[in-house]
């Protein structure tokens, strides 16, 4: 029998499921191979050399061997553990939200190094400030962009006229912004304020560091959050499960009178 | 499981295969193998298996105190007057209680969460036995809570959530010592390591 083929890849761990015999089924997103699912043999035993290297939100240099049905993790070297992010409940819940989206948008055998880099960059910025929600908005917007689903922000998607600086409407279904004249039958159609359009255009043009410094009032923040997470969830084809824990933490942090 | 796999099989056999297939880690092939194994068992052994399943469903309840699985509530540990009533050790699941009891180093009470906060799997605080924990913590005789969730990301997140949401200011909250390797699980940790981790527990 030929020896198993081995390969190395830089990965970020997204999640794992415990299997029999202290094994783990690990889902990771790799820089060069897209999403990969692989087995960590005996990884939950205290004596395992994989122990602690396979926690979600850890950047790992993986050595893998091709197995019969699934690849086997033979070695894992931690490159970045994001330990400050993981020492904070908001940091963990935001990081896991990103992980769920990368799992949903990333595909096996379909490398997307831009998506990989977006995840790393967003975790890095989140680690410096776990309270801000702007890194999540930047991530959602650019997740659409690197997935080829970038919403149109400059012309009406129906009649193609250039949009005036005005309130418009938005729908993930038709691919972005609509002028007030065009009225396609569309259940996803929603109003879009001029302020929100401006922030979307800014997210388009700026890097994550600048975008994350943006501050806004609650009503604009919640318009953007709702618009982007609805769009992401529309393309995902299902509800984003980790969103409910994020919202729970947000609600818990409000003063009693707002609950 | 697909219809073709079981077409041609007797309906009662197909039903058994289907039920076994629902169990975690049991795929359609294993389910079939187990079903044929059960058919070949002597009658008394097969009925003993069926009876064990029925009996566990009829008799096992959650302890009204610690939420562990028990035949009678409150459970043996909660109703034992020799246990230290001032300290509650919070664990993820019943197997962790067994692991801690094997060390014989803990003489207080437990609280079983039945899981951890797992946002990606849609498991939040309401799916765990947290309300029951917080109401036990309201009793003034309780002076210490040892949070013994597994040293995994979700276990740590659960510990942080508990710390943030418990209402006492005078409660000593401790964590198993960092001797436990990250990513490990209490279930797969040997007794010596677990005892050391417990004795070296630190305030957080
Ligand atoms: Zn138009
Ligand atoms: Zn009990």
CSV table of C-alpha atoms and ligand atoms in Angstrom, one decimal:
chain,number,residue,atom,x,y,z
A,1,UNK,CA,0.0,0.0,0.0
A,2,UNK,CA,1.3,3.5,-0.9
A,3,UNK,CA,2.1,5.7,2.1
A,4,UNK,CA,-0.6,8.3,2.8
A,5,UNK,CA,-0.2,11.6,1.1
A,6,UNK,CA,0.5,14.5,3.5
A,7,UNK,CA,0.2,18.2,3.1
A,8,UNK,CA,0.5,21.3,5.2
A,9,UNK,CA,-1.9,24.2,5.3
A,10,UNK,CA,-2.5,27.4,7.3
A,11,UNK,CA,-6.0,27.3,8.8
A,12,UNK,CA,-8.3,28.9,11.2
A,13,UNK,CA,-10.4,26.5,13.3
A,14,UNK,CA,-14.2,27.2,12.9
A,15,UNK,CA,-15.7,24.5,15.0
A,16,UNK,CA,-15.5,20.9,16.1
A,17,UNK,CA,-17.8,18.0,17.0
A,18,UNK,CA,-16.7,15.4,19.5
A,19,UNK,CA,-16.6,11.8,18.1
A,20,UNK,CA,-16.1,8.5,19.7
A,21,UNK,CA,-12.8,7.6,21.5
A,22,UNK,CA,-11.9,11.2,22.3
A,23,UNK,CA,-11.7,12.1,18.6
A,24,UNK,CA,-12.7,15.4,17.2
A,25,UNK,CA,-14.2,16.2,13.8
A,26,UNK,CA,-12.7,19.6,13.1
A,27,UNK,CA,-14.0,22.2,10.6
A,28,UNK,CA,-11.4,24.7,9.5
A,29,UNK,CA,-11.0,27.3,6.9
A,30,UNK,CA,-7.6,27.1,5.1
A,31,UNK,CA,-5.8,29.9,3.3
A,32,UNK,CA,-5.1,27.7,0.2
A,33,UNK,CA,-7.8,25.0,0.1
A,34,UNK,CA,-11.0,26.5,1.3
A,35,UNK,CA,-13.0,24.7,3.9
A,36,UNK,CA,-11.6,21.5,5.2
A,37,UNK,CA,-13.1,18.9,7.6
A,38,UNK,CA,-10.6,16.6,9.2
A,39,UNK,CA,-10.3,14.2,12.1
A,40,UNK,CA,-8.1,14.9,15.2
A,41,UNK,CA,-7.5,11.4,16.6
A,42,UNK,CA,-7.6,11.3,20.4
A,43,UNK,CA,-7.6,15.1,20.5
A,44,UNK,CA,-9.6,15.3,23.8
A,45,UNK,CA,-7.2,13.2,25.8
A,46,UNK,CA,-4.9,15.1,28.2
A,47,UNK,CA,-1.9,13.3,26.7
A,48,UNK,CA,-2.6,14.2,23.1
A,49,UNK,CA,-0.1,16.5,21.3
A,50,UNK,CA,-3.1,18.1,19.5
A,51,UNK,CA,-4.7,19.0,22.8
A,52,UNK,CA,-5.6,22.7,23.0
A,53,UNK,CA,-4.5,23.4,19.4
A,54,UNK,CA,-7.9,22.8,17.9
A,55,UNK,CA,-10.1,25.2,19.7
A,56,UNK,CA,-12.2,27.5,17.5
A,57,UNK,CA,-10.7,30.8,16.5
A,58,UNK,CA,-7.2,29.5,16.6
A,59,UNK,CA,-4.8,30.0,13.7
A,60,UNK,CA,-2.9,26.8,13.1
A,61,UNK,CA,-0.3,25.4,10.8
A,62,UNK,CA,-1.7,22.0,10.1
A,63,UNK,CA,0.0,18.9,8.8
A,64,UNK,CA,-2.6,16.5,7.4
A,65,UNK,CA,-2.6,13.1,5.9
A,66,UNK,CA,-5.2,12.0,3.3
A,67,UNK,CA,-7.4,9.4,4.9
A,68,UNK,CA,-9.8,7.0,3.3
A,69,UNK,CA,-13.0,9.1,3.8
A,70,UNK,CA,-11.6,12.1,5.6
A,71,UNK,CA,-8.2,13.7,6.2
A,72,UNK,CA,-6.4,13.1,9.5
A,73,UNK,CA,-4.6,15.9,11.4
A,74,UNK,CA,-1.1,14.6,12.1
A,75,UNK,CA,0.3,17.8,13.6
A,76,UNK,CA,-1.0,21.2,14.6
A,77,UNK,CA,1.2,24.1,15.4
A,78,UNK,CA,-0.5,27.2,16.8
A,79,UNK,CA,0.4,30.4,14.9
A,80,UNK,CA,-2.0,32.8,16.7
A,81,UNK,CA,-4.3,31.9,19.5
A,82,UNK,CA,-6.2,35.2,19.9
A,83,UNK,CA,-6.1,34.6,23.6
A,84,UNK,CA,-7.2,38.1,24.6
A,85,UNK,CA,-10.3,37.9,22.4
A,86,UNK,CA,-11.0,34.5,24.0
A,87,UNK,CA,-10.7,36.0,27.5
A,88,UNK,CA,-13.8,38.2,26.8
A,89,UNK,CA,-17.3,36.9,26.5
A,90,UNK,CA,-18.3,39.5,23.8
A,91,UNK,CA,-15.1,38.7,22.0
A,92,UNK,CA,-15.9,35.0,21.9
A,93,UNK,CA,-19.5,35.5,20.8
A,94,UNK,CA,-18.4,37.9,18.0
A,95,UNK,CA,-15.6,35.6,16.9
A,96,UNK,CA,-18.0,32.6,16.8
A,97,UNK,CA,-20.4,34.7,14.7
A,98,UNK,CA,-17.7,35.2,12.1
A,99,UNK,CA,-16.8,31.5,12.3
A,100,UNK,CA,-20.4,30.5,11.5
A,101,UNK,CA,-20.5,32.8,8.5
A,102,UNK,CA,-17.2,31.6,7.1
A,103,UNK,CA,-18.4,28.0,7.6
A,104,UNK,CA,-21.6,29.0,5.7
A,105,UNK,CA,-20.0,31.0,2.8
A,106,UNK,CA,-16.8,29.0,2.5
A,107,UNK,CA,-16.9,25.9,0.3
A,108,UNK,CA,-14.7,22.7,0.3
A,109,UNK,CA,-12.2,22.4,-2.6
A,110,UNK,CA,-12.8,26.1,-3.4
A,111,UNK,CA,-10.0,28.3,-2.1
A,112,UNK,CA,-10.7,31.9,-1.3
A,113,UNK,CA,-7.6,33.5,0.3
A,114,UNK,CA,-9.5,36.8,0.5
A,115,UNK,CA,-12.1,35.3,2.8
A,116,UNK,CA,-9.4,33.7,4.9
A,117,UNK,CA,-7.6,37.1,5.3
A,118,UNK,CA,-10.9,38.9,6.0
A,119,UNK,CA,-11.5,36.5,8.9
A,120,UNK,CA,-8.0,37.0,10.4
A,121,UNK,CA,-8.1,40.8,9.9
A,122,UNK,CA,-11.6,41.1,11.6
A,123,UNK,CA,-10.5,38.9,14.6
A,124,UNK,CA,-7.4,41.1,15.0
A,125,UNK,CA,-9.4,44.3,15.1
A,126,UNK,CA,-12.0,42.7,17.4
A,127,UNK,CA,-9.4,41.6,19.8
A,128,UNK,CA,-8.3,45.2,20.2
A,129,UNK,CA,-11.9,46.4,20.9
A,130,UNK,CA,-14.4,43.7,21.7
A,131,UNK,CA,-17.2,46.2,22.4
A,132,UNK,CA,-17.5,47.8,19.0
A,133,UNK,CA,-19.9,46.3,16.5
A,134,UNK,CA,-18.4,48.0,13.4
A,135,UNK,CA,-15.9,45.2,12.7
A,136,UNK,CA,-18.9,42.9,12.3
A,137,UNK,CA,-20.5,45.3,9.8
A,138,UNK,CA,-17.2,45.5,7.9
A,139,UNK,CA,-17.0,41.7,7.9
A,140,UNK,CA,-20.5,41.2,6.7
A,141,UNK,CA,-20.1,43.7,3.9
A,142,UNK,CA,-16.8,42.3,2.7
A,143,UNK,CA,-18.0,38.8,3.1
A,144,UNK,CA,-20.5,39.5,0.4
A,145,UNK,CA,-17.8,41.2,-1.7
A,146,UNK,CA,-15.3,38.4,-1.5
A,147,UNK,CA,-18.1,35.9,-2.2
A,148,UNK,CA,-19.0,37.7,-5.4
A,149,UNK,CA,-22.3,39.0,-3.9
A,150,UNK,CA,-21.3,42.6,-3.5
A,151,UNK,CA,-24.5,44.8,-3.4
A,152,UNK,CA,-24.8,47.6,-5.9
A,153,UNK,CA,-24.6,51.0,-4.2
A,154,UNK,CA,-24.1,53.5,-7.0
A,155,UNK,CA,-26.8,52.8,-9.6
A,156,UNK,CA,-30.3,51.6,-9.4
A,157,UNK,CA,-30.2,47.8,-10.1
A,158,UNK,CA,-33.4,48.1,-12.2
A,159,UNK,CA,-33.1,51.1,-14.4
A,160,UNK,CA,-29.3,51.7,-14.0
A,161,UNK,CA,-29.6,55.5,-13.4
A,162,UNK,CA,-27.0,56.9,-11.1
A,163,UNK,CA,-28.4,57.3,-7.6
A,164,UNK,CA,-28.9,60.9,-6.3
A,165,UNK,CA,-27.9,61.6,-2.7
A,166,UNK,CA,-31.3,60.7,-1.4
A,167,UNK,CA,-33.2,58.0,0.5
A,168,UNK,CA,-33.6,54.9,-1.6
A,169,UNK,CA,-34.6,51.3,-1.2
A,170,UNK,CA,-32.6,48.1,-0.9
A,171,UNK,CA,-33.1,44.5,-1.5
A,172,UNK,CA,-30.6,41.6,-1.3
A,173,UNK,CA,-32.9,39.8,-3.8
A,174,UNK,CA,-32.3,42.1,-6.7
A,175,UNK,CA,-28.7,42.7,-5.7
A,176,UNK,CA,-28.6,46.1,-4.0
A,177,UNK,CA,-30.1,49.6,-4.2
A,178,UNK,CA,-33.1,50.8,-6.1
A,179,UNK,CA,-34.3,54.3,-7.0
A,180,UNK,CA,-37.7,55.5,-5.8
A,181,UNK,CA,-39.2,55.1,-9.3
A,182,UNK,CA,-38.6,51.4,-9.7
A,183,UNK,CA,-41.0,49.1,-7.9
A,184,UNK,CA,-40.3,45.4,-8.6
A,185,UNK,CA,-42.4,42.8,-6.9
A,186,UNK,CA,-40.1,41.9,-4.0
A,187,UNK,CA,-40.8,40.7,-0.5
A,188,UNK,CA,-37.3,41.7,0.6
A,189,UNK,CA,-37.5,45.3,-0.5
A,190,UNK,CA,-36.8,47.7,2.4
A,191,UNK,CA,-36.2,51.4,2.8
A,192,UNK,CA,-32.6,52.6,2.9
A,193,UNK,CA,-31.8,55.9,4.5
A,194,UNK,CA,-29.2,58.3,2.9
A,195,UNK,CA,-27.1,58.0,6.0
A,196,UNK,CA,-27.0,54.2,5.8
A,197,UNK,CA,-26.2,54.3,2.1
A,198,UNK,CA,-23.2,56.6,2.9
A,199,UNK,CA,-21.9,54.2,5.5
A,200,UNK,CA,-22.2,51.3,3.1
A,201,UNK,CA,-20.2,53.2,0.5
A,202,UNK,CA,-17.6,54.0,3.1
A,203,UNK,CA,-17.4,50.3,4.0
A,204,UNK,CA,-16.8,49.7,0.4
A,205,UNK,CA,-14.0,52.2,0.0
A,206,UNK,CA,-12.1,52.0,3.3
A,207,UNK,CA,-10.0,49.4,5.1
A,208,UNK,CA,-11.1,47.7,8.3
A,209,UNK,CA,-9.0,49.9,10.6
A,210,UNK,CA,-10.7,53.1,9.4
A,211,UNK,CA,-14.2,51.6,9.2
A,212,UNK,CA,-14.0,50.3,12.7
A,213,UNK,CA,-13.3,53.7,14.1
A,214,UNK,CA,-16.6,55.0,12.7
A,215,UNK,CA,-19.1,55.9,15.4
A,216,UNK,CA,-22.9,56.3,14.8
A,217,UNK,CA,-26.1,56.8,16.7
A,218,UNK,CA,-28.2,53.8,17.8
A,219,UNK,CA,-30.9,54.2,15.0
A,220,UNK,CA,-28.3,54.2,12.2
A,221,UNK,CA,-26.4,51.4,13.8
A,222,UNK,CA,-29.5,49.2,14.0
A,223,UNK,CA,-30.5,50.0,10.4
A,224,UNK,CA,-27.1,48.9,9.2
A,225,UNK,CA,-27.1,45.8,11.4
A,226,UNK,CA,-30.5,44.7,10.2
A,227,UNK,CA,-29.8,45.4,6.5
A,228,UNK,CA,-26.4,43.6,6.5
A,229,UNK,CA,-27.4,40.6,8.6
A,230,UNK,CA,-30.6,40.2,6.6
A,231,UNK,CA,-28.6,40.3,3.4
A,232,UNK,CA,-26.0,37.8,4.7
A,233,UNK,CA,-28.7,35.5,6.0
A,234,UNK,CA,-30.6,35.8,2.7
A,235,UNK,CA,-27.6,34.5,0.8
A,236,UNK,CA,-26.8,31.9,3.4
A,237,UNK,CA,-30.3,30.6,2.9
A,238,UNK,CA,-30.9,30.2,6.6
A,239,UNK,CA,-30.9,31.9,9.9
A,240,UNK,CA,-27.5,32.8,11.5
A,241,UNK,CA,-27.7,30.8,14.7
A,242,UNK,CA,-25.0,32.5,16.7
A,243,UNK,CA,-26.8,35.8,16.2
A,244,UNK,CA,-29.3,35.1,18.9
A,245,UNK,CA,-26.6,34.8,21.6
A,246,UNK,CA,-25.0,38.0,20.4
A,247,UNK,CA,-28.4,39.7,20.7
A,248,UNK,CA,-28.9,38.2,24.1
A,249,UNK,CA,-25.6,39.6,25.4
A,250,UNK,CA,-26.5,43.0,23.9
A,251,UNK,CA,-29.9,43.0,25.6
A,252,UNK,CA,-28.4,42.0,28.9
A,253,UNK,CA,-25.9,44.9,28.7
A,254,UNK,CA,-28.7,47.5,28.4
A,255,UNK,CA,-29.9,49.3,31.5
A,256,UNK,CA,-33.0,47.8,33.0
A,257,UNK,CA,-35.5,50.4,31.5
A,258,UNK,CA,-34.7,49.4,27.9
A,259,UNK,CA,-35.4,45.7,28.3
B,1,UNK,CA,-31.6,6.9,6.1
B,2,UNK,CA,-32.8,6.3,2.5
B,3,UNK,CA,-35.8,4.3,1.7
B,4,UNK,CA,-33.8,1.9,-0.6
B,5,UNK,CA,-31.6,0.7,2.2
B,6,UNK,CA,-34.5,-0.8,4.0
B,7,UNK,CA,-36.9,-1.6,1.3
B,8,UNK,CA,-37.6,-5.3,1.2
B,9,UNK,CA,-37.0,-5.6,4.9
B,10,UNK,CA,-39.8,-6.6,7.2
B,11,UNK,CA,-41.6,-3.4,8.6
B,12,UNK,CA,-40.7,-4.2,12.2
B,13,UNK,CA,-37.1,-4.7,11.3
B,14,UNK,CA,-37.0,-1.5,9.2
B,15,UNK,CA,-38.5,0.3,12.2
B,16,UNK,CA,-35.7,-0.9,14.5
B,17,UNK,CA,-33.1,0.1,12.0
B,18,UNK,CA,-34.6,3.5,11.7
B,19,UNK,CA,-34.7,4.0,15.5
B,20,UNK,CA,-31.1,2.9,15.9
B,21,UNK,CA,-30.1,5.2,13.0
B,22,UNK,CA,-31.2,8.2,15.1
B,23,UNK,CA,-28.6,7.5,17.8
B,24,UNK,CA,-25.5,9.7,17.7
B,25,UNK,CA,-22.6,8.2,15.8
B,26,UNK,CA,-24.8,5.4,14.3
B,27,UNK,CA,-25.0,5.6,10.5
B,28,UNK,CA,-27.4,3.5,8.4
B,29,UNK,CA,-24.8,0.7,8.0
B,30,UNK,CA,-24.1,0.4,11.8
B,31,UNK,CA,-27.8,0.6,12.4
B,32,UNK,CA,-28.4,-2.4,10.2
B,33,UNK,CA,-25.6,-4.3,11.8
B,34,UNK,CA,-26.9,-3.6,15.3
B,35,UNK,CA,-30.5,-4.6,14.3
B,36,UNK,CA,-29.4,-8.0,12.9
B,37,UNK,CA,-27.3,-8.5,16.0
B,38,UNK,CA,-30.4,-7.8,18.2
B,39,UNK,CA,-32.5,-10.2,16.2
B,40,UNK,CA,-29.9,-13.0,16.8
B,41,UNK,CA,-29.8,-12.3,20.5
B,42,UNK,CA,-31.4,-14.9,22.9
B,43,UNK,CA,-35.0,-13.7,23.8
B,44,UNK,CA,-34.1,-12.9,27.4
B,45,UNK,CA,-31.1,-10.7,26.4
B,46,UNK,CA,-33.1,-8.8,23.8
B,47,UNK,CA,-36.0,-8.2,26.3
B,48,UNK,CA,-33.5,-7.1,29.0
B,49,UNK,CA,-32.2,-4.4,26.6
B,50,UNK,CA,-35.7,-3.2,25.8
B,51,UNK,CA,-36.6,-3.3,29.5
B,52,UNK,CA,-33.5,-1.2,30.4
B,53,UNK,CA,-34.5,1.4,27.8
B,54,UNK,CA,-38.1,1.5,29.2
B,55,UNK,CA,-37.0,1.6,32.8
B,56,UNK,CA,-34.5,4.4,32.3
B,57,UNK,CA,-37.2,6.5,30.7
B,58,UNK,CA,-39.7,5.7,33.4
B,59,UNK,CA,-37.5,6.1,36.4
B,60,UNK,CA,-34.8,8.7,35.7
B,61,UNK,CA,-35.6,12.2,36.7
B,62,UNK,CA,-33.7,15.4,37.1
B,63,UNK,CA,-32.7,16.1,40.7
B,64,UNK,CA,-34.7,19.2,41.8
B,65,UNK,CA,-31.6,20.5,43.4
B,66,UNK,CA,-28.5,19.8,41.3
B,67,UNK,CA,-30.3,18.8,38.1
B,68,UNK,CA,-28.2,15.6,37.9
B,69,UNK,CA,-30.0,12.5,36.6
B,70,UNK,CA,-31.3,10.4,39.5
B,71,UNK,CA,-33.8,7.6,40.3
B,72,UNK,CA,-35.2,9.7,43.2
B,73,UNK,CA,-35.2,13.5,43.7
B,74,UNK,CA,-33.3,15.0,45.6
B,75,UNK,CA,-30.4,12.7,44.6
B,76,UNK,CA,-28.1,10.8,46.9
B,77,UNK,CA,-25.5,13.5,47.0
B,78,UNK,CA,-28.0,16.4,47.6
B,79,UNK,CA,-29.7,14.5,50.4
B,80,UNK,CA,-26.5,13.4,52.1
B,81,UNK,CA,-26.1,15.5,55.3
B,82,UNK,CA,-22.4,14.9,55.4
B,83,UNK,CA,-21.8,16.9,52.2
B,84,UNK,CA,-20.7,20.5,52.6
B,85,UNK,CA,-23.7,22.7,51.8
B,86,UNK,CA,-21.7,25.8,51.4
B,87,UNK,CA,-19.9,25.0,48.1
B,88,UNK,CA,-21.4,24.2,44.7
B,89,UNK,CA,-19.3,22.8,41.9
B,90,UNK,CA,-20.8,23.6,38.5
B,91,UNK,CA,-20.2,21.0,35.7
B,92,UNK,CA,-21.3,20.5,32.1
B,93,UNK,CA,-22.8,17.0,32.3
B,94,UNK,CA,-23.5,14.0,34.6
B,95,UNK,CA,-20.3,12.3,33.4
B,96,UNK,CA,-18.3,15.1,35.0
B,97,UNK,CA,-19.9,14.5,38.4
B,98,UNK,CA,-18.7,10.9,38.1
B,99,UNK,CA,-15.2,12.1,37.2
B,100,UNK,CA,-15.1,14.5,40.2
B,101,UNK,CA,-16.5,11.9,42.6
B,102,UNK,CA,-13.8,9.4,41.5
B,103,UNK,CA,-11.2,11.8,42.9
B,104,UNK,CA,-12.8,11.8,46.4
B,105,UNK,CA,-11.4,15.3,46.8
B,106,UNK,CA,-14.6,17.2,46.7
B,107,UNK,CA,-17.2,17.0,49.5
B,108,UNK,CA,-19.6,19.7,48.5
B,109,UNK,CA,-22.6,19.8,46.2
B,110,UNK,CA,-22.8,19.8,42.4
B,111,UNK,CA,-24.9,21.6,39.8
B,112,UNK,CA,-25.2,20.0,36.3
B,113,UNK,CA,-25.8,22.4,33.4
B,114,UNK,CA,-26.5,19.7,30.8
B,115,UNK,CA,-24.4,21.3,28.2
B,116,UNK,CA,-22.5,24.5,27.5
B,117,UNK,CA,-23.4,27.7,25.7
B,118,UNK,CA,-22.8,26.9,22.0
B,119,UNK,CA,-23.8,29.8,19.8
B,120,UNK,CA,-23.0,28.0,16.5
B,121,UNK,CA,-25.3,25.2,17.5
B,122,UNK,CA,-28.0,27.5,18.7
B,123,UNK,CA,-27.6,26.6,22.3
B,124,UNK,CA,-27.9,29.6,24.6
B,125,UNK,CA,-28.4,30.3,28.3
B,126,UNK,CA,-32.1,29.3,28.2
B,127,UNK,CA,-31.3,25.8,27.0
B,128,UNK,CA,-29.1,25.1,30.1
B,129,UNK,CA,-30.0,24.6,33.8
B,130,UNK,CA,-28.9,28.1,34.6
B,131,UNK,CA,-32.0,29.6,36.2
B,132,UNK,CA,-31.9,26.7,38.7
B,133,UNK,CA,-28.3,27.5,39.4
B,134,UNK,CA,-28.9,31.2,40.0
B,135,UNK,CA,-31.7,30.5,42.4
B,136,UNK,CA,-29.5,28.0,44.4
B,137,UNK,CA,-26.8,30.7,44.6
B,138,UNK,CA,-29.3,33.1,46.2
B,139,UNK,CA,-29.2,31.0,49.4
B,140,UNK,CA,-27.0,32.7,52.0
B,141,UNK,CA,-25.4,29.4,53.2
B,142,UNK,CA,-23.7,29.0,49.8
B,143,UNK,CA,-20.4,30.8,50.1
B,144,UNK,CA,-18.4,29.3,47.2
B,145,UNK,CA,-19.0,28.3,43.6
B,146,UNK,CA,-16.4,26.3,41.8
B,147,UNK,CA,-16.9,26.6,38.0
B,148,UNK,CA,-15.7,23.3,36.6
B,149,UNK,CA,-16.8,23.6,32.9
B,150,UNK,CA,-14.3,22.0,30.5
B,151,UNK,CA,-11.3,24.2,29.5
B,152,UNK,CA,-12.7,24.6,25.9
B,153,UNK,CA,-13.7,27.8,24.2
B,154,UNK,CA,-17.4,27.1,24.9
B,155,UNK,CA,-16.7,25.9,28.4
B,156,UNK,CA,-14.9,29.2,29.2
B,157,UNK,CA,-17.6,31.3,27.6
B,158,UNK,CA,-20.2,29.5,29.8
B,159,UNK,CA,-18.0,30.2,32.9
B,160,UNK,CA,-17.8,33.9,31.9
B,161,UNK,CA,-21.5,34.1,31.3
B,162,UNK,CA,-22.2,32.6,34.8
B,163,UNK,CA,-19.8,34.9,36.4
B,164,UNK,CA,-21.4,37.9,34.7
B,165,UNK,CA,-25.0,37.0,35.5
B,166,UNK,CA,-24.9,35.6,39.0
B,167,UNK,CA,-26.3,38.2,41.4
B,168,UNK,CA,-24.1,37.9,44.6
B,169,UNK,CA,-21.3,40.2,45.5
B,170,UNK,CA,-20.1,38.2,48.5
B,171,UNK,CA,-19.7,34.8,46.7
B,172,UNK,CA,-16.3,33.3,46.3
B,173,UNK,CA,-16.0,32.2,42.7
B,174,UNK,CA,-13.2,29.8,41.8
B,175,UNK,CA,-12.1,28.0,38.7
B,176,UNK,CA,-10.3,24.7,38.4
B,177,UNK,CA,-6.5,25.3,38.3
B,178,UNK,CA,-4.9,25.8,35.0
B,179,UNK,CA,-3.2,22.4,35.3
B,180,UNK,CA,-6.0,21.1,33.1
B,181,UNK,CA,-4.9,21.3,29.5
B,182,UNK,CA,-6.8,23.7,27.2
B,183,UNK,CA,-9.2,21.8,25.0
B,184,UNK,CA,-9.3,18.8,27.4
B,185,UNK,CA,-12.4,17.4,28.9
B,186,UNK,CA,-12.9,16.4,32.5
B,187,UNK,CA,-14.2,13.0,31.3
B,188,UNK,CA,-10.8,12.2,29.8
B,189,UNK,CA,-8.7,13.7,32.6
B,190,UNK,CA,-7.0,11.3,35.0
B,191,UNK,CA,-7.9,11.5,38.7
B,192,UNK,CA,-4.5,12.8,39.9
B,193,UNK,CA,-4.6,15.7,37.5
B,194,UNK,CA,-8.2,16.4,38.4
B,195,UNK,CA,-7.5,16.3,42.1
B,196,UNK,CA,-4.6,18.7,41.7
B,197,UNK,CA,-6.7,21.0,39.5
B,198,UNK,CA,-9.4,21.0,42.2
B,199,UNK,CA,-7.0,21.6,45.1
B,200,UNK,CA,-5.2,24.4,43.2
B,201,UNK,CA,-8.5,26.1,42.3
B,202,UNK,CA,-8.2,29.8,42.0
B,203,UNK,CA,-10.4,32.8,42.6
B,204,UNK,CA,-11.5,34.6,39.5
C,1,LIG,ZN1,-34.6,52.7,-10.9
C,2,LIG,ZN1,-28.9,16.4,43.4
